[in-house]
Amino acid sequence: DPHKTAAPAAAAYYLQRSVAALDEVYGAGYAAQHPELVAAMLQTSAIERAVNSGRLSALEMRAALLSLKPRLF
């Protein structure tokens, strides 16, 4: 199944991009000091990917985002 073999590569890509984005905005090493922000960015990327691939309906997306809200804010 191509989706199963692509998943680890996609996760690694999103992890690298999340770390790079945080370090670019807040300074080198910031992502390493704030793993909760990296995790939040990875969750957001996973939800976005699911929505874009059509695997998640609008109602499911809303529920997923609302379930994350207490952890993010």
PDB file of C-alpha atoms in Angstrom:
ATOM      1  CA  ASP A   1       0.000   0.000   0.000  1.00  0.00           C
ATOM      2  CA  PRO A   2       1.665   3.264  -1.120  1.00  0.00           C
ATOM      3  CA  HIS A   3      -0.043   5.256   1.643  1.00  0.00           C
ATOM      4  CA  LYS A   4       1.563   3.110   4.348  1.00  0.00           C
ATOM      5  CA  THR A   5       5.051   3.399   2.870  1.00  0.00           C
ATOM      6  CA  ALA A   6       4.671   7.135   2.227  1.00  0.00           C
ATOM      7  CA  ALA A   7       3.480   7.911   5.759  1.00  0.00           C
ATOM      8  CA  PRO A   8       6.888   7.701   7.511  1.00  0.00           C
ATOM      9  CA  ALA A   9       8.508   9.864   4.839  1.00  0.00           C
ATOM     10  CA  ALA A  10       5.708  12.419   5.106  1.00  0.00           C
ATOM     11  CA  ALA A  11       5.963  12.455   8.905  1.00  0.00           C
ATOM     12  CA  ALA A  12       9.728  12.979   8.730  1.00  0.00           C
ATOM     13  CA  TYR A  13       9.249  15.790   6.215  1.00  0.00           C
ATOM     14  CA  TYR A  14       6.664  17.559   8.385  1.00  0.00           C
ATOM     15  CA  LEU A  15       8.850  17.121  11.467  1.00  0.00           C
ATOM     16  CA  GLN A  16      11.858  18.661   9.718  1.00  0.00           C
ATOM     17  CA  ARG A  17       9.759  21.536   8.339  1.00  0.00           C
ATOM     18  CA  SER A  18       8.188  22.200  11.753  1.00  0.00           C
ATOM     19  CA  VAL A  19      11.556  22.351  13.484  1.00  0.00           C
ATOM     20  CA  ALA A  20      13.020  24.560  10.746  1.00  0.00           C
ATOM     21  CA  ALA A  21      10.041  26.932  10.828  1.00  0.00           C
ATOM     22  CA  LEU A  22      10.163  27.363  14.611  1.00  0.00           C
ATOM     23  CA  ASP A  23      13.926  27.855  14.632  1.00  0.00           C
ATOM     24  CA  GLU A  24      13.695  30.332  11.756  1.00  0.00           C
ATOM     25  CA  VAL A  25      11.134  32.475  13.558  1.00  0.00           C
ATOM     26  CA  TYR A  26      12.345  32.177  17.169  1.00  0.00           C
ATOM     27  CA  GLY A  27      16.033  31.340  16.840  1.00  0.00           C
ATOM     28  CA  ALA A  28      18.200  28.254  16.610  1.00  0.00           C
ATOM     29  CA  GLY A  29      17.342  25.558  19.131  1.00  0.00           C
ATOM     30  CA  TYR A  30      13.898  26.931  19.968  1.00  0.00           C
ATOM     31  CA  ALA A  31      12.089  23.871  18.612  1.00  0.00           C
ATOM     32  CA  ALA A  32      14.245  21.544  20.706  1.00  0.00           C
ATOM     33  CA  GLN A  33      13.363  23.561  23.811  1.00  0.00           C
ATOM     34  CA  HIS A  34       9.640  23.535  22.970  1.00  0.00           C
ATOM     35  CA  PRO A  35       8.641  20.042  21.788  1.00  0.00           C
ATOM     36  CA  GLU A  36       4.997  20.828  22.560  1.00  0.00           C
ATOM     37  CA  LEU A  37       5.001  23.386  19.722  1.00  0.00           C
ATOM     38  CA  VAL A  38       6.558  20.875  17.344  1.00  0.00           C
ATOM     39  CA  ALA A  39       3.863  18.367  18.348  1.00  0.00           C
ATOM     40  CA  ALA A  40       1.125  20.951  17.757  1.00  0.00           C
ATOM     41  CA  MET A  41       2.506  21.719  14.310  1.00  0.00           C
ATOM     42  CA  LEU A  42       2.645  18.002  13.474  1.00  0.00           C
ATOM     43  CA  GLN A  43      -0.967  17.543  14.587  1.00  0.00           C
ATOM     44  CA  THR A  44      -1.988  20.472  12.419  1.00  0.00           C
ATOM     45  CA  SER A  45      -0.113  19.035   9.440  1.00  0.00           C
ATOM     46  CA  ALA A  46      -1.763  15.640   9.916  1.00  0.00           C
ATOM     47  CA  ILE A  47      -5.233  17.177  10.056  1.00  0.00           C
ATOM     48  CA  GLU A  48      -4.542  19.338   7.011  1.00  0.00           C
ATOM     49  CA  ARG A  49      -3.250  16.349   5.057  1.00  0.00           C
ATOM     50  CA  ALA A  50      -6.300  14.276   5.976  1.00  0.00           C
ATOM     51  CA  VAL A  51      -8.653  17.067   4.940  1.00  0.00           C
ATOM     52  CA  ASN A  52      -6.822  17.683   1.675  1.00  0.00           C
ATOM     53  CA  SER A  53      -6.848  13.997   0.823  1.00  0.00           C
ATOM     54  CA  GLY A  54     -10.579  13.794   1.426  1.00  0.00           C
ATOM     55  CA  ARG A  55     -10.226  11.360   4.300  1.00  0.00           C
ATOM     56  CA  LEU A  56     -11.733  13.743   6.804  1.00  0.00           C
ATOM     57  CA  SER A  57     -15.080  15.473   6.421  1.00  0.00           C
ATOM     58  CA  ALA A  58     -15.656  19.063   7.486  1.00  0.00           C
ATOM     59  CA  LEU A  59     -17.503  17.905  10.606  1.00  0.00           C
ATOM     60  CA  GLU A  60     -14.713  15.501  11.530  1.00  0.00           C
ATOM     61  CA  MET A  61     -12.159  18.269  10.987  1.00  0.00           C
ATOM     62  CA  ARG A  62     -14.105  20.622  13.249  1.00  0.00           C
ATOM     63  CA  ALA A  63     -14.285  17.967  15.973  1.00  0.00           C
ATOM     64  CA  ALA A  64     -10.567  17.237  15.647  1.00  0.00           C
ATOM     65  CA  LEU A  65      -9.631  20.908  15.873  1.00  0.00           C
ATOM     66  CA  LEU A  66     -11.904  21.490  18.856  1.00  0.00           C
ATOM     67  CA  SER A  67     -10.416  18.485  20.641  1.00  0.00           C
ATOM     68  CA  LEU A  68      -6.941  20.013  20.212  1.00  0.00           C
ATOM     69  CA  LYS A  69      -7.903  23.510  21.338  1.00  0.00           C
ATOM     70  CA  PRO A  70      -7.462  22.911  25.100  1.00  0.00           C
ATOM     71  CA  ARG A  71      -3.961  21.577  24.469  1.00  0.00           C
ATOM     72  CA  LEU A  72      -2.944  24.455  22.214  1.00  0.00           C
ATOM     73  CA  PHE A  73      -4.352  27.499  23.985  1.00  0.00           C
TER      74      PHE A  73
END
